[in-house]
Rosetta silent file (secondary structure, phi, psi, omega in degrees, C-alpha in Angstrom):
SEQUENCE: XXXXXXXXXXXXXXXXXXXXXXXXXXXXXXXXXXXXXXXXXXXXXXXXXXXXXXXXXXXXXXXXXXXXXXXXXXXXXXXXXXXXXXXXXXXXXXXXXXXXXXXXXXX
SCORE:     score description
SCORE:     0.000 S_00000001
   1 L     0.000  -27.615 -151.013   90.762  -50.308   26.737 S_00000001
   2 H   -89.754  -39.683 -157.080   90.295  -49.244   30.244 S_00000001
   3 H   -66.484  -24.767 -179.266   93.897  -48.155   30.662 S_00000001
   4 H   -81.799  -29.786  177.712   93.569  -46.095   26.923 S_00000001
   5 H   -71.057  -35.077 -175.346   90.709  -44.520   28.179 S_00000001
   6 H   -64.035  -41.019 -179.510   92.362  -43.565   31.635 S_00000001
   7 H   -85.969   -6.611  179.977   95.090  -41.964   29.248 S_00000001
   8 H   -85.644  -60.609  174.062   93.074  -40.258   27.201 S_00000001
   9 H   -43.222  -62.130 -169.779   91.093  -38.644   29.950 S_00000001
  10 H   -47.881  -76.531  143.451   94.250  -37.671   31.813 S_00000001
  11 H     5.472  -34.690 -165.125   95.652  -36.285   28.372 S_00000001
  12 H  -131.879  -22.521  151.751   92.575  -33.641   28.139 S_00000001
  13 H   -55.372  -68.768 -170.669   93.061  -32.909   32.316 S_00000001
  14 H   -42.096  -65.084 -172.172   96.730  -32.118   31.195 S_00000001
  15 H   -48.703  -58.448  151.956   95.419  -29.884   28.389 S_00000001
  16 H   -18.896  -57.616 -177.980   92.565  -28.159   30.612 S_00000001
  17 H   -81.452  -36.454  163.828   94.949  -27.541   33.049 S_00000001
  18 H   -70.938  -27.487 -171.426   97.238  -25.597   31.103 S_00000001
  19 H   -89.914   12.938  134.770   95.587  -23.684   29.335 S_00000001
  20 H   -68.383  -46.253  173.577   94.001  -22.756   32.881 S_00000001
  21 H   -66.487  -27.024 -179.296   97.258  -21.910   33.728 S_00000001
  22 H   -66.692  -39.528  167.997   97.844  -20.300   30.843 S_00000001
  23 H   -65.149  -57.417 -161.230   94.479  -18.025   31.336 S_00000001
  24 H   -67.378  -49.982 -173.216   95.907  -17.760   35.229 S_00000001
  25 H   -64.078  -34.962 -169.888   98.956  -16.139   34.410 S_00000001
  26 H   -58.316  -39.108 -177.920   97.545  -13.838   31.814 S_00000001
  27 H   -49.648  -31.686 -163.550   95.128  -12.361   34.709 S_00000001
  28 H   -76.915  -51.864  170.397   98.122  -12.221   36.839 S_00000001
  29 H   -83.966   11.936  161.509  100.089   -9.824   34.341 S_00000001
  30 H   -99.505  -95.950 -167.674   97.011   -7.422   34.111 S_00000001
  31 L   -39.460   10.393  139.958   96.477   -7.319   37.535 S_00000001
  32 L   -51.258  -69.613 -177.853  100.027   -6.169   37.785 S_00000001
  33 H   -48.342  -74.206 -161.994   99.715   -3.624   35.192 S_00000001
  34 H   -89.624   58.288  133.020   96.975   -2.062   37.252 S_00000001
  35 H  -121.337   22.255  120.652   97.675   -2.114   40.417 S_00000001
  36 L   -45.513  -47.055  129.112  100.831   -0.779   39.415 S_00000001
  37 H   -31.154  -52.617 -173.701   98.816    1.863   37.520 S_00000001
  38 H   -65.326  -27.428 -155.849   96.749    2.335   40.810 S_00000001
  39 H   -70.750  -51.858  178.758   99.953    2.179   42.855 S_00000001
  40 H   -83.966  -10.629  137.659  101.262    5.510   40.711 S_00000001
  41 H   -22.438  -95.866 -175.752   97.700    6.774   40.691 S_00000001
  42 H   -41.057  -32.144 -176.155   97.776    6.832   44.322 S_00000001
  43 H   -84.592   11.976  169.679  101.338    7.973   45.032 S_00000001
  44 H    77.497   18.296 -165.021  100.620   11.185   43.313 S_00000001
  45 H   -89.327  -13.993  162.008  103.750   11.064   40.636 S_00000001
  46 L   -76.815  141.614  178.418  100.881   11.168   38.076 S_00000001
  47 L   -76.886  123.752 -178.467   99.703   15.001   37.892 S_00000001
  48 L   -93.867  140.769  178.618   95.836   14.451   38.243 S_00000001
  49 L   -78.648  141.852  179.703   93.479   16.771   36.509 S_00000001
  50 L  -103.157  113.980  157.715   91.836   18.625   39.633 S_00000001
  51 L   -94.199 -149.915  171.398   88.491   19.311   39.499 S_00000001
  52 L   -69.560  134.029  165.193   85.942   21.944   41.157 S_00000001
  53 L   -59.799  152.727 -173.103   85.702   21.330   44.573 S_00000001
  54 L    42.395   44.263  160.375   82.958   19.273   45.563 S_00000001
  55 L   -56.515  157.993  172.650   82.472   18.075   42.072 S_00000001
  56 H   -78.653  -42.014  171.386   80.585   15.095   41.045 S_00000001
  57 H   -65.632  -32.791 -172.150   83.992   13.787   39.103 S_00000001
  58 H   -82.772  -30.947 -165.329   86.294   14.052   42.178 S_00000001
  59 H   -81.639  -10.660 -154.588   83.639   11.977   44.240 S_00000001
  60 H   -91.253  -69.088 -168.429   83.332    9.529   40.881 S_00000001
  61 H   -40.769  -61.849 -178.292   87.332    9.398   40.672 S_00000001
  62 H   -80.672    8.233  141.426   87.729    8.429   44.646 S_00000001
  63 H   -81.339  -12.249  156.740   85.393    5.549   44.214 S_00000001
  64 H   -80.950  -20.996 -178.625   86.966    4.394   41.380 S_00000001
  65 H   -74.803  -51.560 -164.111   90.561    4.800   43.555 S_00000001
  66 H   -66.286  -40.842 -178.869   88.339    2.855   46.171 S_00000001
  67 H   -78.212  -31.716  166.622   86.875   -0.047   44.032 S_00000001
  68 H   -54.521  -40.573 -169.140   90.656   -0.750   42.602 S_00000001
  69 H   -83.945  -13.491  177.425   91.864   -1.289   45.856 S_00000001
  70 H   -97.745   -6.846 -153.639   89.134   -3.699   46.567 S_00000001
  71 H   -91.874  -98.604 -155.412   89.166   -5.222   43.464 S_00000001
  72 H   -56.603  -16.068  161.071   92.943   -6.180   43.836 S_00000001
  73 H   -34.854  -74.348  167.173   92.259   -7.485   47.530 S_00000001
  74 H   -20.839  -65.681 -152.479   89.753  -10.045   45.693 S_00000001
  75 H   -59.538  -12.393  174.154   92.255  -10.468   43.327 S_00000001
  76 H  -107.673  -14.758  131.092   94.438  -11.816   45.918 S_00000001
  77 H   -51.309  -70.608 -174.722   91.704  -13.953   47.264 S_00000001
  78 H   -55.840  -44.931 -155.235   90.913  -15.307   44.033 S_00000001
  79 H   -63.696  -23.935 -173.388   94.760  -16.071   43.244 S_00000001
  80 H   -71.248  -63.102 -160.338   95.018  -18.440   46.403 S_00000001
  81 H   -64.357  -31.449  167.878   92.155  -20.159   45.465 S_00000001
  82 H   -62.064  -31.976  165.556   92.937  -20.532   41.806 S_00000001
  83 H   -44.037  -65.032 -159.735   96.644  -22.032   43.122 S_00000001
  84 H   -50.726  -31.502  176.132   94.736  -24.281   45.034 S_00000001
  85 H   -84.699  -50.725 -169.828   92.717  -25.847   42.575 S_00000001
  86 H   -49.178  -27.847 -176.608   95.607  -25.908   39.871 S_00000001
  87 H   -83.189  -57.216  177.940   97.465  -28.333   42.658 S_00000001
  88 H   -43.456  -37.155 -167.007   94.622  -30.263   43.266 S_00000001
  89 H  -104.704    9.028  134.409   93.904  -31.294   39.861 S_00000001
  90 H   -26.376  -88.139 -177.039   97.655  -31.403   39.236 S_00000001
  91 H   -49.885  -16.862  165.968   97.798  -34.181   41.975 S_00000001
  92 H   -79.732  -29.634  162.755   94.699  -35.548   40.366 S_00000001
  93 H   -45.451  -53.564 -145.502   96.467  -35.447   37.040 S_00000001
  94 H   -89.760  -41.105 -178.242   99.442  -37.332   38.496 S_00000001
  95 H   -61.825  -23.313  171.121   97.212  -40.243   40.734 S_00000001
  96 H   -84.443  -16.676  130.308   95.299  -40.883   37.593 S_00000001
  97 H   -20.271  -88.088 -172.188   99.151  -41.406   36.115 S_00000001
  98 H   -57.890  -27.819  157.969   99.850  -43.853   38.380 S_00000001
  99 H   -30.314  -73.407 -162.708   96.298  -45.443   37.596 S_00000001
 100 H   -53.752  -73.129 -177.823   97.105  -45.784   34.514 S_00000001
 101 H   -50.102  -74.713 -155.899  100.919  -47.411   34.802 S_00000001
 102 H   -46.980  -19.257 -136.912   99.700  -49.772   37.789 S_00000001
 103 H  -103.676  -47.268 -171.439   96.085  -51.403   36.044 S_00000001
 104 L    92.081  140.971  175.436   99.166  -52.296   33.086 S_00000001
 105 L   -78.503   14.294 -179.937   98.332  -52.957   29.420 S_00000001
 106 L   -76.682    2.935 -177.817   96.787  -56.436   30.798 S_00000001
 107 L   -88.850    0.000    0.000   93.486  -54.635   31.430 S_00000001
Protein backbone atom coordinates (compact mmCIF):
# COMPACT_ATOMS: atom_id res chain seq x y z
CA UNK A 1 0.00 0.00 0.00
CA UNK A 2 2.75 2.24 1.03
CA UNK A 3 4.77 1.64 -2.12
CA UNK A 4 1.18 2.27 -4.37
CA UNK A 5 0.77 5.29 -2.65
CA UNK A 6 4.51 6.45 -3.16
CA UNK A 7 3.61 5.76 -6.96
CA UNK A 8 0.72 7.42 -7.14
CA UNK A 9 2.04 10.56 -5.55
CA UNK A 10 5.11 10.53 -7.78
CA UNK A 11 2.67 9.92 -10.85
CA UNK A 12 0.78 13.44 -10.10
CA UNK A 13 4.60 15.18 -9.35
CA UNK A 14 5.32 13.80 -12.94
CA UNK A 15 2.07 15.33 -14.22
CA UNK A 16 2.50 18.79 -12.23
CA UNK A 17 5.72 19.01 -13.48
CA UNK A 18 4.97 18.94 -16.98
CA UNK A 19 2.48 20.70 -17.44
CA UNK A 20 4.74 23.35 -15.48
CA UNK A 21 6.98 22.84 -18.08
CA UNK A 22 4.62 22.97 -20.46
CA UNK A 23 3.25 26.55 -19.03
CA UNK A 24 7.31 27.39 -18.83
CA UNK A 25 7.93 27.07 -22.31
CA UNK A 26 4.81 28.77 -23.47
CA UNK A 27 6.05 32.04 -21.43
CA UNK A 28 9.34 31.49 -22.98
CA UNK A 29 7.92 31.76 -26.69
CA UNK A 30 6.05 35.08 -25.80
CA UNK A 31 8.77 36.53 -24.21
CA UNK A 32 10.61 35.94 -27.42
CA UNK A 33 7.99 37.35 -29.54
CA UNK A 34 8.35 40.56 -27.60
CA UNK A 35 11.45 41.23 -26.95
CA UNK A 36 11.99 40.57 -30.42
CA UNK A 37 9.16 43.06 -31.06
CA UNK A 38 11.00 45.47 -28.58
CA UNK A 39 14.34 44.55 -30.16
CA UNK A 40 12.83 46.01 -33.76
CA UNK A 41 11.00 48.67 -31.80
CA UNK A 42 14.20 49.87 -30.58
CA UNK A 43 16.44 49.42 -33.62
CA UNK A 44 14.34 51.85 -35.49
CA UNK A 45 13.52 49.45 -38.73
CA UNK A 46 9.90 50.01 -37.57
CA UNK A 47 8.87 53.66 -38.88
CA UNK A 48 7.36 55.08 -35.55
CA UNK A 49 4.52 57.51 -35.70
CA UNK A 50 6.31 60.81 -34.37
CA UNK A 51 4.53 62.86 -32.29
CA UNK A 52 4.54 66.74 -31.24
CA UNK A 53 7.46 67.46 -29.48
CA UNK A 54 7.17 67.33 -25.93
CA UNK A 55 3.98 65.42 -26.17
CA UNK A 56 2.41 63.47 -23.47
CA UNK A 57 2.46 60.21 -26.00
CA UNK A 58 6.23 60.38 -26.76
CA UNK A 59 6.92 60.54 -22.87
CA UNK A 60 4.03 57.56 -22.50
CA UNK A 61 5.78 55.56 -25.50
CA UNK A 62 9.52 55.87 -23.82
CA UNK A 63 8.25 54.41 -20.63
CA UNK A 64 6.62 51.81 -22.19
CA UNK A 65 10.22 51.22 -24.32
CA UNK A 66 11.59 51.48 -20.63
CA UNK A 67 9.24 49.04 -18.70
CA UNK A 68 9.87 46.27 -21.66
CA UNK A 69 13.34 46.34 -21.09
CA UNK A 70 12.83 45.82 -17.45
CA UNK A 71 10.26 43.53 -17.75
CA UNK A 72 12.48 41.14 -19.91
CA UNK A 73 15.48 41.57 -17.34
CA UNK A 74 12.87 39.99 -14.71
CA UNK A 75 12.04 37.73 -17.20
CA UNK A 76 15.46 36.47 -17.15
CA UNK A 77 15.49 36.38 -13.43
CA UNK A 78 12.40 34.56 -13.26
CA UNK A 79 13.62 31.92 -16.00
CA UNK A 80 16.69 30.87 -13.74
CA UNK A 81 14.63 30.45 -10.98
CA UNK A 82 11.84 28.59 -12.68
CA UNK A 83 14.89 26.09 -14.15
CA UNK A 84 15.82 25.72 -10.78
CA UNK A 85 12.83 24.54 -9.29
CA UNK A 86 11.86 22.29 -12.40
CA UNK A 87 15.38 20.34 -11.44
CA UNK A 88 14.70 20.24 -8.02
CA UNK A 89 11.46 18.60 -8.14
CA UNK A 90 12.73 16.60 -11.12
CA UNK A 91 15.41 15.12 -8.69
CA UNK A 92 12.62 14.88 -6.20
CA UNK A 93 10.56 13.07 -8.78
CA UNK A 94 13.42 10.63 -9.44
CA UNK A 95 14.53 9.97 -5.34
CA UNK A 96 10.91 9.28 -4.69
CA UNK A 97 11.52 6.61 -7.82
CA UNK A 98 14.03 5.01 -6.17
CA UNK A 99 11.76 5.05 -2.91
CA UNK A 100 9.48 3.40 -4.44
CA UNK A 101 11.70 0.40 -6.29
CA UNK A 102 13.91 -0.02 -2.98
CA UNK A 103 10.77 -0.29 0.00
CA UNK A 104 9.74 -3.40 -2.89
CA UNK A 105 6.20 -4.77 -3.23
CA UNK A 106 6.93 -6.49 0.36
CA UNK A 107 5.75 -3.29 2.06
Amino acid sequence: QVVTALKSENESLKMGLNALKSGYEQVIKENETLKSQLEVIASGEIEQWEPDENSVEQEENAMILDDGSEILEKEETDSSLIDGMINSLTAYSRDRDREAENDGPDR
